[in-house]
Coordinates of C-alpha atoms in Angstrom, one line a residue:
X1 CA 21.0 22.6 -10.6
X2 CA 22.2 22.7 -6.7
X3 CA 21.4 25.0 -4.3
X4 CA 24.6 26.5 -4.4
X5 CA 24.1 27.2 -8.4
X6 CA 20.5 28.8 -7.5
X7 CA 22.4 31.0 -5.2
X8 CA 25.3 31.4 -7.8
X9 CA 22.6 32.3 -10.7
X10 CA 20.3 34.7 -8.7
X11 CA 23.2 37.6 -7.8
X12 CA 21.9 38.1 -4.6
X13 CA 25.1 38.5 -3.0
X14 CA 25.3 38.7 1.1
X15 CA 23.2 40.0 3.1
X16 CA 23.9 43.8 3.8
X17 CA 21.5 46.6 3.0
X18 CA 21.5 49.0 0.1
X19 CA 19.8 52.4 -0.2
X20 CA 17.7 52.4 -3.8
X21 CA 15.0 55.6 -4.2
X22 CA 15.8 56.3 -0.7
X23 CA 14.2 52.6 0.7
X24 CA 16.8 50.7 2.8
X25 CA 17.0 46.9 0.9
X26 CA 18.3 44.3 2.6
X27 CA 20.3 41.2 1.5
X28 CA 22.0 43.3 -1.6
X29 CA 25.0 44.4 -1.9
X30 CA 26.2 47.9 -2.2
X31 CA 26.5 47.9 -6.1
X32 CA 23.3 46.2 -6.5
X33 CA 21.2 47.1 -9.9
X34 CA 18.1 45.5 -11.4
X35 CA 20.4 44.1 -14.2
X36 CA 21.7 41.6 -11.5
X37 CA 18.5 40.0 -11.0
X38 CA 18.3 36.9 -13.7
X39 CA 15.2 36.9 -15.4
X40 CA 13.0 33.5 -15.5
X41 CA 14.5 32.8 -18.8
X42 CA 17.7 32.7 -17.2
X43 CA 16.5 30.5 -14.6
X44 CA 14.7 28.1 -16.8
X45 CA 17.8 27.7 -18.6
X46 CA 19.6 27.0 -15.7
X47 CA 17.5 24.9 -14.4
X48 CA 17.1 23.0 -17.8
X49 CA 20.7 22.5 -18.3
X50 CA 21.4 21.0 -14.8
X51 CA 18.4 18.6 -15.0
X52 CA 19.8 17.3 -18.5
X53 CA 23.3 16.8 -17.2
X54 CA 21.6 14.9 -14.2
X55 CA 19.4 12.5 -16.5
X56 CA 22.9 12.1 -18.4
X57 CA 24.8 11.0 -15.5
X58 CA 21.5 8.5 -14.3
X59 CA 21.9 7.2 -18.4
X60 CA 25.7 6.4 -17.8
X61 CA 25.3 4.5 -14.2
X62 CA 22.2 2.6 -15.2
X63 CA 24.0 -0.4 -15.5
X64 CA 26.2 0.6 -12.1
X65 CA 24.0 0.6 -9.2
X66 CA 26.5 1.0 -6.4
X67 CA 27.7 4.1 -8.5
X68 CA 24.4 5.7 -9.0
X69 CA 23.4 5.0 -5.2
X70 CA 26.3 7.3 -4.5
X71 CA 25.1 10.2 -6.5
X72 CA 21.3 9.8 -5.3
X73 CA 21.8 13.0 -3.0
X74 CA 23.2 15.2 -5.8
X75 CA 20.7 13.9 -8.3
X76 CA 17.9 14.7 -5.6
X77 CA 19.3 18.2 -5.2
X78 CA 19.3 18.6 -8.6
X79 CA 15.5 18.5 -9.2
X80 CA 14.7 19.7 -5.8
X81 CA 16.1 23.1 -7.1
X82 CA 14.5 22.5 -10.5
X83 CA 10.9 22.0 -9.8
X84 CA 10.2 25.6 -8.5
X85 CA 11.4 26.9 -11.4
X86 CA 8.2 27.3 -13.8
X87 CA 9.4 25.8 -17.0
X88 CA 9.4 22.8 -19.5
X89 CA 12.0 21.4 -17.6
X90 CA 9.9 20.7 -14.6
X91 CA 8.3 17.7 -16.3
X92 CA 11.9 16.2 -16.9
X93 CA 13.0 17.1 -13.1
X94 CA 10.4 14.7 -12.6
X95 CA 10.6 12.5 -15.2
X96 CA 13.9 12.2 -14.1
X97 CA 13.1 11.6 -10.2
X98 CA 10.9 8.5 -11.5
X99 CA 13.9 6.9 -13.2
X100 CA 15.5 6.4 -9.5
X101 CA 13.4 3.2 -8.9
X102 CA 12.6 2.2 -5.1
X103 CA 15.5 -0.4 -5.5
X104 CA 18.2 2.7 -5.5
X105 CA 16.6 4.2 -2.4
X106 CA 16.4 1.0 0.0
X107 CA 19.9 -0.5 -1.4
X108 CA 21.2 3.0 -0.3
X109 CA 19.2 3.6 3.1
X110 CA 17.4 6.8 1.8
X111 CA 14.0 6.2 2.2
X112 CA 13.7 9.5 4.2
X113 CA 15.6 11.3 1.0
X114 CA 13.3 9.3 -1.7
X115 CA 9.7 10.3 0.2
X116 CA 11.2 14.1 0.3
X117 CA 11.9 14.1 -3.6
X118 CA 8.6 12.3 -3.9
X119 CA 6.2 14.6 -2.2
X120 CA 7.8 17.7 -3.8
X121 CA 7.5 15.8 -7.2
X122 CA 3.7 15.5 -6.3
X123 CA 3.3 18.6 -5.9
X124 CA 5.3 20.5 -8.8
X125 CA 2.9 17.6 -11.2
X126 CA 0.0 18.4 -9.6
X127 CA 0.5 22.5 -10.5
X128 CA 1.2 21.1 -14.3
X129 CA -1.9 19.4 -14.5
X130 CA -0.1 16.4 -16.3
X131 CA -2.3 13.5 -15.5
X132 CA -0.1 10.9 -16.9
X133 CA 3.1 12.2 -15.0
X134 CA 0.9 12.7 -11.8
X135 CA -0.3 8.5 -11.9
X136 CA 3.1 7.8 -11.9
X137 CA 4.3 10.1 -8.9
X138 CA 1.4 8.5 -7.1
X139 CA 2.3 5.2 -8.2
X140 CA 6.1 5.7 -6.6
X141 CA 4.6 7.1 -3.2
X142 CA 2.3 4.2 -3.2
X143 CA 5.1 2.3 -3.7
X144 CA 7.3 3.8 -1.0
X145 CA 4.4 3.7 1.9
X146 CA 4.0 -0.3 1.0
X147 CA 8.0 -0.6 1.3
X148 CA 7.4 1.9 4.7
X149 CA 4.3 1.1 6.4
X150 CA 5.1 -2.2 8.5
X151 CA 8.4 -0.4 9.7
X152 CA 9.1 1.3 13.1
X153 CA 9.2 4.6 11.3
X154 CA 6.4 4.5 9.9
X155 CA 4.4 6.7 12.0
X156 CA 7.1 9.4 11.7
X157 CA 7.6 9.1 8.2
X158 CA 3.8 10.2 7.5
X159 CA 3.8 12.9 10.3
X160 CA 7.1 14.3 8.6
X161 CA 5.4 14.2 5.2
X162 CA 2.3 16.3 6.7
X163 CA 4.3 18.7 8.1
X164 CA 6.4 19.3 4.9
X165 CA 2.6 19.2 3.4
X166 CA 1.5 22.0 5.8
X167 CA 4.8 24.2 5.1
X168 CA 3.7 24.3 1.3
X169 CA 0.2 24.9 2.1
X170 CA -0.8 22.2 -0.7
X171 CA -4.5 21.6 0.6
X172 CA -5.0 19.0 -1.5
X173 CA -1.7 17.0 -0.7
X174 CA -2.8 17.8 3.0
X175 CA -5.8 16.0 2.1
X176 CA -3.9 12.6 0.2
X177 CA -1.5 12.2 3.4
X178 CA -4.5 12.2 5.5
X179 CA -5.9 9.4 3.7
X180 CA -2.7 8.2 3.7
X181 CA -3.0 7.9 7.3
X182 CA -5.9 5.6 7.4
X183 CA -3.6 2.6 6.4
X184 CA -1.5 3.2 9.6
X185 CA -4.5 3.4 11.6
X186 CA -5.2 0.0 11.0
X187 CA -5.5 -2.5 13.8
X188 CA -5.6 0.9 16.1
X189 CA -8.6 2.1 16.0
X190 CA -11.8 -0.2 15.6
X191 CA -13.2 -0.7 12.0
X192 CA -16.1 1.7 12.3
X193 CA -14.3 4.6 13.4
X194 CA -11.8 4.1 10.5
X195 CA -15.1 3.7 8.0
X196 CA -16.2 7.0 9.2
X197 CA -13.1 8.7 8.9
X198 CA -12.4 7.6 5.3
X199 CA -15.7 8.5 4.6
X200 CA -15.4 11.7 5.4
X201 CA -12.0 12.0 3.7
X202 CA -13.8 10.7 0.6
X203 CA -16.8 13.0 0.8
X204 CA -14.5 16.3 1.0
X205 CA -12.4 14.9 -1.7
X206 CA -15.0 14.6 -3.8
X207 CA -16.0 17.6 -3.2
X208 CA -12.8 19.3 -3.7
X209 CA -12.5 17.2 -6.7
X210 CA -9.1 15.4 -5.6
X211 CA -10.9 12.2 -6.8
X212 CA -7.5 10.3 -6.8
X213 CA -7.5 11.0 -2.7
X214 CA -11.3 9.8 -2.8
X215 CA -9.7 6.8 -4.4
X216 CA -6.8 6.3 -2.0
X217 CA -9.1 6.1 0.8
X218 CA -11.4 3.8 -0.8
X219 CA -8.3 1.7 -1.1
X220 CA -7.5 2.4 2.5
X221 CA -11.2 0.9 3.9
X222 CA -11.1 -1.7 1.8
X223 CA -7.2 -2.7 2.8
X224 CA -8.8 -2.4 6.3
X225 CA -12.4 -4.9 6.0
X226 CA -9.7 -7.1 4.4
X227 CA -7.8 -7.3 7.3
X228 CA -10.9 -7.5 9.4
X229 CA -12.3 -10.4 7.3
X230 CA -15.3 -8.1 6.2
X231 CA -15.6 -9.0 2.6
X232 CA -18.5 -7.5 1.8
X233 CA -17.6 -4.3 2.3
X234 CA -14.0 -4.7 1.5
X235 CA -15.3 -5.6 -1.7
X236 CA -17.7 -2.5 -2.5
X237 CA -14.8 0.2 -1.3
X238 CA -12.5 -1.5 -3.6
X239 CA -15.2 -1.5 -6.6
X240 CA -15.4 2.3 -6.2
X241 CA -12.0 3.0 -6.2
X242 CA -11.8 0.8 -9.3
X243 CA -14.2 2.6 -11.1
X244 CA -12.9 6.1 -10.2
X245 CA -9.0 5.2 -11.3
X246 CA -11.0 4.0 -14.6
X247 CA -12.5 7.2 -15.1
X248 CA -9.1 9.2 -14.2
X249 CA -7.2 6.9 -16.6
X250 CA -4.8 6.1 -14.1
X251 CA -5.1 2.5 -15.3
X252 CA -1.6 1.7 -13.7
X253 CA -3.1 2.0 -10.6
X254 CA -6.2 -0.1 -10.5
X255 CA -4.3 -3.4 -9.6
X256 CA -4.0 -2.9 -5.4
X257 CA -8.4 -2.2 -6.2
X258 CA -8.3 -5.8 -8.1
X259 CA -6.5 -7.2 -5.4
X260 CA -8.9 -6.5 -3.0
X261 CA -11.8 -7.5 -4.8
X262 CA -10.2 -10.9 -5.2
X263 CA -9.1 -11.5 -1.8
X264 CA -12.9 -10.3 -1.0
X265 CA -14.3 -13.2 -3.1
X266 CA -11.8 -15.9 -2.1
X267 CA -12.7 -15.5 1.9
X268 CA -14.2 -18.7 2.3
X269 CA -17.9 -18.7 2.4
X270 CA -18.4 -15.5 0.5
X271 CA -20.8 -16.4 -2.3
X272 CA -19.0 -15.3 -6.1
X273 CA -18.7 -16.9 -9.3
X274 CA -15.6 -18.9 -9.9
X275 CA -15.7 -17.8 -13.6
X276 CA -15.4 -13.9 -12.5
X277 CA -12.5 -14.9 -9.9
X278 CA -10.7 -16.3 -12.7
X279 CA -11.1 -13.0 -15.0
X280 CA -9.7 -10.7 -12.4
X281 CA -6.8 -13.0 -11.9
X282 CA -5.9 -12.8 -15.4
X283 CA -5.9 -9.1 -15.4
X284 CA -3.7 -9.1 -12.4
X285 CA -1.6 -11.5 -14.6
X286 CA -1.8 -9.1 -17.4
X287 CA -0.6 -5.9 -15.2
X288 CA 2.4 -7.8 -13.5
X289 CA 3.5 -8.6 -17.2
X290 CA 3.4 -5.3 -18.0
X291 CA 4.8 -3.7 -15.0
X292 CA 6.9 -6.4 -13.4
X293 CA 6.3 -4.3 -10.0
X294 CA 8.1 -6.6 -7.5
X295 CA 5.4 -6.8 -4.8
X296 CA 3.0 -7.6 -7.1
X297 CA 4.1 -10.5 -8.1
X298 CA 4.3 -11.9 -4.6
X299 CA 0.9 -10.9 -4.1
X300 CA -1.1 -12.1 -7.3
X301 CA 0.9 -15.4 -6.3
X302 CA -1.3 -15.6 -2.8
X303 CA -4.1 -14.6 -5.3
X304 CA -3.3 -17.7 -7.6
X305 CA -3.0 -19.9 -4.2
X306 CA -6.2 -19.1 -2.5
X307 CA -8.1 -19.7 -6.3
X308 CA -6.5 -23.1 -6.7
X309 CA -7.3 -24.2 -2.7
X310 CA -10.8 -22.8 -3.5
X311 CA -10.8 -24.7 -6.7
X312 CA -9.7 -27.9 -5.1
X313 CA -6.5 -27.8 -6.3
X314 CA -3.6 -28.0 -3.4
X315 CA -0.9 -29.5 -4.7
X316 CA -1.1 -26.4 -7.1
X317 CA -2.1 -23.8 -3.8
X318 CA 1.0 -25.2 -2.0
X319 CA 3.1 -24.2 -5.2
X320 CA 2.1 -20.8 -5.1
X321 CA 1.7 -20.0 -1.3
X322 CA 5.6 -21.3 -1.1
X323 CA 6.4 -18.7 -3.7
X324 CA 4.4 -15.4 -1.8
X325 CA 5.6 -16.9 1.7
X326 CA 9.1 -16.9 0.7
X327 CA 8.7 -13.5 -1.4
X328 CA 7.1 -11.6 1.8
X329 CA 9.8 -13.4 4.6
X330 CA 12.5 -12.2 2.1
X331 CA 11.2 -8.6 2.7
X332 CA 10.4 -8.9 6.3
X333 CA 6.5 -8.5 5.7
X334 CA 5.6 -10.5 8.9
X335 CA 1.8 -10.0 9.2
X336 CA 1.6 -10.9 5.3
X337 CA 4.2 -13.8 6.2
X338 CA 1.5 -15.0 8.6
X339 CA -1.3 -15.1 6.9
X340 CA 0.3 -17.2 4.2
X341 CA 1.5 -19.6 7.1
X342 CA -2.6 -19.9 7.4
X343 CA -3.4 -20.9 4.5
X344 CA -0.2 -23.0 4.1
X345 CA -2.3 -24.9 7.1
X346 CA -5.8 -25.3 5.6
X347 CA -3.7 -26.4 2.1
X348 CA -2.1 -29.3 4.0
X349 CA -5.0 -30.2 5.9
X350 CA -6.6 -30.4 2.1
X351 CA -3.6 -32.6 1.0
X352 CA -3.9 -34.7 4.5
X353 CA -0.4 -33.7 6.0
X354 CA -2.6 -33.3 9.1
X355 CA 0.8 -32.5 11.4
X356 CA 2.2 -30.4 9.3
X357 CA -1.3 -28.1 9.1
X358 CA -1.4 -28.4 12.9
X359 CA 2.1 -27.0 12.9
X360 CA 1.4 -24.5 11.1
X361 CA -1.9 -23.4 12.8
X362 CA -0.4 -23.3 15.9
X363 CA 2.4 -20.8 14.9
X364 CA 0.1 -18.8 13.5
X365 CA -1.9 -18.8 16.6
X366 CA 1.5 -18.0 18.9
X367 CA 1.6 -15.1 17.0
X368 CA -1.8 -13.9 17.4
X369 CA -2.2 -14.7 21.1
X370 CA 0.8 -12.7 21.7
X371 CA -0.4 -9.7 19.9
X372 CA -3.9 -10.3 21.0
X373 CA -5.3 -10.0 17.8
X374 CA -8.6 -12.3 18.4
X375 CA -10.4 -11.4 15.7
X376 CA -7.6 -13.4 13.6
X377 CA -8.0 -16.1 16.7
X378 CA -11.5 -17.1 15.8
X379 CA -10.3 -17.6 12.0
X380 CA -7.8 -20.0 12.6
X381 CA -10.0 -22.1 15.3
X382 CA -12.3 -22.8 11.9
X383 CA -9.0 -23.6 10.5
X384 CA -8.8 -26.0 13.0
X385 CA -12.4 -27.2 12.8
X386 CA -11.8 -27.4 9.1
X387 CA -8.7 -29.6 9.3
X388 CA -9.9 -31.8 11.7
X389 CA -12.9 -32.3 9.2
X390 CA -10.5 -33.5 6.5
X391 CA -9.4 -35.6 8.8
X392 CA -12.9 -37.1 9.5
X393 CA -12.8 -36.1 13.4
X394 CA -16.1 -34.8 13.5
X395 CA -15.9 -34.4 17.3
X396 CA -12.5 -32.7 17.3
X397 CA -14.0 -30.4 14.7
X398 CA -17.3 -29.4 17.1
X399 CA -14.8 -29.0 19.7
X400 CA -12.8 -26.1 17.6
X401 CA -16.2 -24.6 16.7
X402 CA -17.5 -24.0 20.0
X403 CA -14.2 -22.9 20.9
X404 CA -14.5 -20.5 17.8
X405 CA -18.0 -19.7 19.0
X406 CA -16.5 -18.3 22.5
X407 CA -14.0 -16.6 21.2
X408 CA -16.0 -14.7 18.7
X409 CA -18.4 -13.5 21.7
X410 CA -15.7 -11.8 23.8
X411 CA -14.9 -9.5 20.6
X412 CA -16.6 -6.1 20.7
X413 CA -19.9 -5.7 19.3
X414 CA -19.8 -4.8 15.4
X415 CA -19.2 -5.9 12.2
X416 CA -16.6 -8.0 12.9
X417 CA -18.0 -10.1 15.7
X418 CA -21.2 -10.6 14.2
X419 CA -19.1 -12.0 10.9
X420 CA -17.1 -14.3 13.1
X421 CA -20.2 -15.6 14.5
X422 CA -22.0 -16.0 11.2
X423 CA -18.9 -18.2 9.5
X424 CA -19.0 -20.5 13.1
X425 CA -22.7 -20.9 12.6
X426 CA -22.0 -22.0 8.9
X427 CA -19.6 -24.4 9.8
X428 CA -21.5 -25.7 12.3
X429 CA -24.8 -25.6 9.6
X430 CA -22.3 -27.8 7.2
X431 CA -21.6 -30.2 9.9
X432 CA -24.8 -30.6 11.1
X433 CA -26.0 -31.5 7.2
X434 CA -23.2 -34.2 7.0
X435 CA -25.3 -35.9 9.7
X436 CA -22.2 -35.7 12.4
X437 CA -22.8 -33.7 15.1
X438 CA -25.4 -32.6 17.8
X439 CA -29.1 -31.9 16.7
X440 CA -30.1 -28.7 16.2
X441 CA -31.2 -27.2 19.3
X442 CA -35.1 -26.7 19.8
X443 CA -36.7 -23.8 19.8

């Protein structure tokens, strides 16, 4: 149902005044009489019918894309007028928005379009109280900020949804986007602000009840202590948002909490059982066979590539880093692509292609030294140290830890300097035990 039919079904005519009981009306025509005035029956048939002949025409173009991406407005405007309309048919206006899969919306340029339908979808499944359909809204608006957040219009985006958020007066989708807004401030703000912000996001959520917000930014820290290289605490946000999404049965969703465990437990150095690594990467193998999700797949595959470097495997690590690198450059994930072009590095400095890790460690740390991120800096000087290790240049490799060890003291005091300096002082503990470097100093 379009706009146009809402206005076609209601009868309300143009927008002169009428006199009825001797109170001027306004917006009714002269001949107007409560018999004009549809009753929700009306409507929810109405409403009903156009939705149906919608899903119809989505059944017919499944198998033509290029035609259905030309209907995508129509169809949008279609449940857009439906949801408001209390009814049965609100569940299939939305069922019907989930069948227009991300693919439609960025092979048409309608992202803005798709986060519209989407946050209106939230909030008409929120008002049913359908848990099932409401996972699966959140799962496409989780899936639309991922295809979003590393674009220019980002920011805008987000501020667009809080403002359409704030027209509603939905508190509790006020809430979600503002926890939303944690993954953006990433990399802007330092990590202890951004833990005490999503704490207090979490704490009112849980409050409120809106546990699947207190989940989202759970997700959020964690997503940020995993870009800080702060597993320990990466790890614990993600564990709580796991075991929330277990008790709201939104089982469809626990896969970005898995993630972050893993990548938690495969930092180098962080103390975990192999066997328990292994587990979680089998569920994530289970969930991408089940949901085929596109960017999962790219992502379990750096998951299966840090396990097999960890497991002294890198003819198998190189395999699957190859497959995420080329997955994320094909979708222009740059920071991801980087990151993979690290541990491409340390895999070749396992496999003794010592030029080819250098090469790769020194675009990684172009890109870093231009964006001045040097927290990553000290990282990939114990890549360094490490791949001049393999290479049995013990010298070379003090040389890259003390450079690690400098760099590390200009960051700003917190969690993540005193992490940086921790792994350098554990490198430098596993070289002095291999008997090839300075003594220890005396105290």
């Amino acid at each position: 149902m379009t706009q146009s039919e809402l206005r076609s079904a209601d009868h309300r005519g143009d927008e002169r005044s009428s006199v009825a009981n001797g109170v001027v009306v306004h917006g009714l025509p002269p001949d107007w009489h409560p018999q004009y005035i549809p009753t929700l029956t009306a409507l929810q048939n109405a409403a009903g019918t156009a939705v149906d002949r919608a899903t119809v025409t989505v059944l017919l173009l499944r198998d033509a894309p290029a035609l259905l991406c030309e209907r995508l407005d129509d169809i949008a405007e279609v449940i857009h007028a439906a949801l408001p309309v209390d009814g049965p048919h609100q569940a299939r206006a939305i069922r019907l928005g989930l069948e227009l899969d991300a693919v439609l919306w960025v092979r048409s340029g309608k992202l803005d379009t798709w986060r519209d339908l989407i946050l209106a979808m939230l909030a008409a499944a929120g008002r049913l109280g359908d848990r099932a359909l409401l996972g699966r809204v959140y799962r496409a608006w989780a899936t639309y900020l991922y295809l979003t957040e590393q674009r220019p219009g980002a920011h805008r985006a987000l501020q667009a949804a809080l403002e359409y958020a704030h027209t509603s007066g939905d508190d509790g989708l006020i809430l979600l986007l503002l926890a939303e807004r944690l993954y953006l401030s990433i990399g802007r703000v330092t990590i202890e602000t951004l833990q005490a912000r999503g704490l207090a996001i979490v704490r009112l959520a849980c409050h409120r009840r809106e546990y699947f917000t207190a989940a989202r930014a759970l997700l959020a820290l964690a997503r940020a202590c995993r870009i800080a290289l702060l597993p320990e605490p990466s790890f614990a946000y993600a564990q709580q948002a796991l075991v929330v999404l277990h008790v709201l049965g939104l089982r469809d969703l626990i896969d970005q909490a898995l993630h972050f465990m893993l990548f938690a437990l495969q930092i180098e150095g962080t103390p975990s059982s192999a066997g328990y690594r292994a587990t979680l990467l089998q569920r994530l193998d289970a969930l991408h066979a089940q949901e085929g999700h596109p960017w999962l797949r790219e992502v379990t595959a750096l998951q299966h590539a840090l396990y097999a470097y960890h497991a002294g495997r890198p003819d198998e690590a190189r395999r699957w880093a190859l497959f995420a690198y080329a997955a994320c450059r094909a979708k222009g994930l740059e920071r991801d692509c980087l990151r993979i072009r690290h541990l491409l590095g340390l895999i070749a400095g396992r496999r003794g292609r010592y030029a080819a890790a250098q090469r790769h460690l020194r675009a990684v740390w172009a890109y870093t030294e231009a964006h001045q991120y040097r927290e990553w800096m000290v990282c990939i000087q114990i890549g360094r140290a490490s791949v001049r290790l393999s290479a049995g240049d013990y010298a070379g490799a003090w040389a890259e830890l003390e450079r690690a060890r400098e760099l590390a003291g200009t960051l700003p005091a917190g969690q993540v300097r005193d992490t940086r300096l921790r792994w350098v002082e554990g490198w430098s503990e596993r070289l002095r035990a291999m008997q090839c470097g300075p003594p220890l100093p005396r105290g």
